C-alpha cells in the first residue's frame, strides 16, 4: 500500500471492488483509506496522479465493495480526516476544483448561515481572490464551476444568498466575466427551472449597469450589453430602465457616430430580447424612440436595417405575434426570415437572402496597362551640363533619404468578359487585395458598374462600359518584388452577391524603379555627385557584377531596357551611368562599361538587402 | 489492464494562449481493439478514428486551440463534467472514453485504456477500470523514455520517437503494460542477443551486473514555502525528500538492508507519508529510523519518498514593498534559522515586478552580497546573497528604490502574473546546500548490509534545496487559502 507505483497502489482497490465483502477487515479498509488520504497532498506525486486519486476518494468502494456511480464521501471518512481535502496555496486550479467538489459532498449547509456554509465559501477563497483581480482563464472557469457545484447540491440552503452575492460582486467589478455568468445562470435554469437565482442576480446587475456613468459603461460596453440582453430575457425584470438607458447611451456617447457593427449588434440583441420576452405596450413609445434613434443615426447600414425591421415589427405586430416569430432559433436564420416575410405580408414570399456565391468561371479579366506615355520631358541625356560644384549633393542625398512617402503607381484595366445571363451587368464591384508583409495594405478599389449590354435608347455613357481603368498605388516598406492576390466581390443582376478571385498581380523588382529626385543639375551630374557622397557613407554598399551578354553588339545592357529618366549619360572614360530611387528611400546607382565582350556593372546602394534582387535583374537582362 | 492505443502529440503554444498540435507518434493495438468491440456491445462500441481525426477531436476537447483568455462554451461551461486527467473525446462515431492525458514538457501523452465492462462504458467509475492506473504508469514510462527534449524540437522522425515502437513492443506487448521502466526496457532490448545465462534472471533484472560492487544513495530534501508576515494568516510550507539509489551488485538477486535515520532532538522532526519503490520488501519505521530491505533493480531508482513535519522554516523572510506603476521602495530581510547549516552552494532572491515597465533606475543597498537587474527580462531584481549569512546575526537585508520605464508602461512579450498588480508582489528565494538535510536524514555507509555478503563501496550524498520559496509583500494582497479547524 505504500508503493510509489500507482498501478500497485491500485491493486487493493481493484481487489476490494471485484471480490467485495469480507476481503478486508474494517481496520484494513481504514488503513487503505488513510493511505489514500495521505497521498492527496503528497508533494512527491505529480498533479495528474493526484487528480486521479481524488476521483478514487469520491468513488471509494463501500463495505460491500460496491462502487457508487454518483460521487460520494467514503463511508469510513470521519470529519476529523477532512484536512487533506481543503485547497492549499500550492494547488493548481484543477486540484482546487477537485477538492472543492469533494468538500461539497462533505458539508451540507442548512437554510441558516452555519459553519458548513462558511467552510464551503472559504474553500473557494483562493480562486475568488484571483478572479477579484480580474484574472481570466482557468481560475475563472474553476470558480464558476465550483459555485455551480455548490448551487446544484445546496440550492435550498443559505448558500444561495452567498453565491448570489459572489456572482453580483464579480461581474460588477469585472464585466468581462459576463459570459461566465450567463453560462452559469443557463446551467442553473437547466438543473433547477424554478430557481430564483437568475432573476435576483440579473435584476441586481441590470440595476447596477443602468445607473453607471456613461464613460464607465462604454469601457466594457459589449459585456454590459450581454448582461442587459440576458436580463431583458427575464419577464420579471422591467424593460423600461433598460430602454431608457440605451436611449441615453445613444444620445450622450459617440456610439452612433462610431458605427461599430459589434456594438450595434449588442444593442440590437438587447432590443430583440425585449421584443421577444416582454409585452411592449407599456414601453411602446420609449422602445420606438430607441429603435428610431438606431435606424436614423447609427452609422452602420446593417444595424440600421435591422433596427428598421424591429421598428416595423414593433409598430405593426402584437406582442404575442412578435415573440412567436422571434422564438425561432437565430442559427436557422434562413427559415426564420422566410417565416417572418410570410407572416408579415400574407401570401407573398420574398426570396431569402443567401450568402455570397463564389464564381469559379472567369467572369472578370484584370490586365496591367502600359505606363503613361504622355509624361514626356524636354532634355537630352547625352548632353552633360557640368555644374557639380554649385550643388550640395550631400543635402540632396540627405533629403531624399529622409523621404518615406514614395509609392509606385501601376495602371490596370478590368473587363467583364463572360456572358452569364445574371452577370451581364454587375454593380458595386469591390476589388480586394491581399497584403504582402513588405507593403502597406493596398486600398480597395470600388467600381460602380460594368455592363456588357447597352440599355436600349440610352446614349452611350461612361456608366455602361464593359471595362474600367484604375490605378493602384503600392507603398513598399522594403523594395522587394511582391505578388498580390485579388478578390472581386460584386452584385449581379439577380441581386445576389458574388465573389471570384482574379489572377494575382505581380509587382516585379524593376517595377519599383523610380527616377532620382528632381534637381536643377543634370542627371549625369546628380548620379556622379551622389556616387561620391554615398561611397563615403558607412551604411552604403558597393558591389560589382560581371554579366555575360548574348547581344555582343549591345554591351551596355541597361540602357536598352530602362526608362530614359533613369539613365544618367556617359562619363569620359566610357562608363554609362544609371541612378534610381527604390521606394521608400533606397538609392541604387550603377555604372556599367563593356569589358572584353562582357558588361561590368558597379553597383552602389544604401540598402544591401536589395543586392540579390539587383543581380537577378541583371541576369534577366543578359538572358533576353 | 490493456490500452487500445497510445499517442504522443507535440503542442506549440502561440499567441493569446492558443495552441496547435501535431501527432508525433501513434500506435493502435488491433487485438485490444477487438476485445473492446467484444466487451462493449455493438451499440456502445466507438472505434478509434484515424490519427489526424483523433488529434483534432482531442484538441477540440481540451480546448487548447482556442484562446484561454475568452470564455468558450464548449470548454468552459459549468455543466461540463471534468474528470481530468481523463477526458471523453467526441468523435463522429461517438464519445471515446476514457482518454488519459498526461502533459509534460510541451508534449501530450495519451492512451485509451480498455474498459472491460459489458455495455456502455460511461456507466463505470474510473476506480473500476484497472487500465487507468496501468495506462497512467505506461504514460509516465513513455514520457520518461522520451525525456525532456533539450534544445531539439521533436518530430516524427526523431530517433527517440522512432524507438518508441520498440519500447512499446517490450513495455506493453499487444497493448498490455508489463514492465514500463525505460531503463529495464532498454537493457532487455540490448540484451536480446546475449546468450541465456545459466540461472534465470528475474524480469526486473534482465542482465546481471559484473564488476566492482558499489551502492550510491542520494538524499534530496526540498522545501516549498509561502510566507505572509501576517498575524492572521499562517505561513505554509512543505518539506519533502527523496532517496535515490543505484546499486551495482553482482548476483542474480542481491538483497540490501539499509537503516535510514533522521535527527530526533526531542522537538520531534518526524518523517512520514513514506512511499517506497516496489522493490522494497520490508520497511520498519520506529522512532527516528526506518529500516529498509530491498532487492535493487539494476538501474537508478527512487527508493523512497517522504514528507516531514515539525520542522521550522530554514529562512524566515520579511518583504515590505510600497510603490506604484512607476516606482517602488522596498525592504527585504532574511533571517537564517539557528542550527541550520550556514554554507550554501548558492542562495539568491528574485524580486519580479510584473505588469510594469522595465527597471530603468535602481538604488540598492544590500547588507550582504550583490544586487543586479536580471538581464534576461530587465524587470527582476536579483539579490545574490552568496555562500554564507553573517555568522553573528544570521540576518541579511536589502533596501532598494526602483524606477520603472514610463513610456512602455507594460513590457511586451514577457509573462505577466495577472495577480501581481499594484503592491501585490513576492520575493522568491532559491538556495541549495550540499551534504546537509534539515531533518538530519542520513544513511550511514557502514550500516549498509548486502546479502550475499560482499565488500561494497557505499557512497551517500545529501542536498537540501528550495523548490518554491515565496515571501509575499506585507503591504499587498497575497494568494492564500483557508483551512478550518476540524473536530478531533
Short mmCIF file of C-alpha atoms in Angstrom, two decimals, chain B residues 145 160 162-173 179 181-194 203 206-207:
data_model
loop_
_atom_site.label_atom_id
_atom_site.label_comp_id
_atom_site.label_asym_id
_atom_site.label_seq_id
_atom_site.Cartn_x
_atom_site.Cartn_y
_atom_site.Cartn_z
CA UNK B 145 11.59 7.25 -22.26
CA UNK B 160 13.64 8.71 -29.74
CA UNK B 162 11.12 6.07 -33.79
CA UNK B 163 12.40 3.99 -30.86
CA UNK B 164 9.01 4.26 -29.16
CA UNK B 165 7.65 1.44 -31.33
CA UNK B 166 10.39 -0.78 -30.00
CA UNK B 167 9.83 0.45 -26.47
CA UNK B 168 6.10 -0.30 -26.64
CA UNK B 169 6.65 -3.75 -28.10
CA UNK B 170 8.61 -4.58 -24.98
CA UNK B 171 6.92 -2.43 -22.31
CA UNK B 172 3.37 -3.12 -23.49
CA UNK B 173 3.32 -6.11 -25.81
CA UNK B 179 7.49 -3.51 -17.10
CA UNK B 181 10.64 1.25 -16.72
CA UNK B 182 12.58 2.68 -19.69
CA UNK B 183 15.94 1.56 -18.32
CA UNK B 184 14.82 -2.02 -17.93
CA UNK B 185 13.24 -2.00 -21.38
CA UNK B 186 16.47 -0.67 -22.88
CA UNK B 187 18.53 -3.28 -21.09
CA UNK B 188 16.16 -6.03 -22.17
CA UNK B 189 16.29 -4.90 -25.78
CA UNK B 190 20.06 -4.64 -25.78
CA UNK B 191 20.48 -7.99 -24.04
CA UNK B 192 18.43 -9.88 -26.62
CA UNK B 193 21.40 -11.30 -28.45
CA UNK B 194 23.47 -12.27 -25.42
CA UNK B 203 12.27 -9.85 -15.19
CA UNK B 206 17.28 -8.87 -17.06
CA UNK B 207 21.08 -8.69 -17.08
#
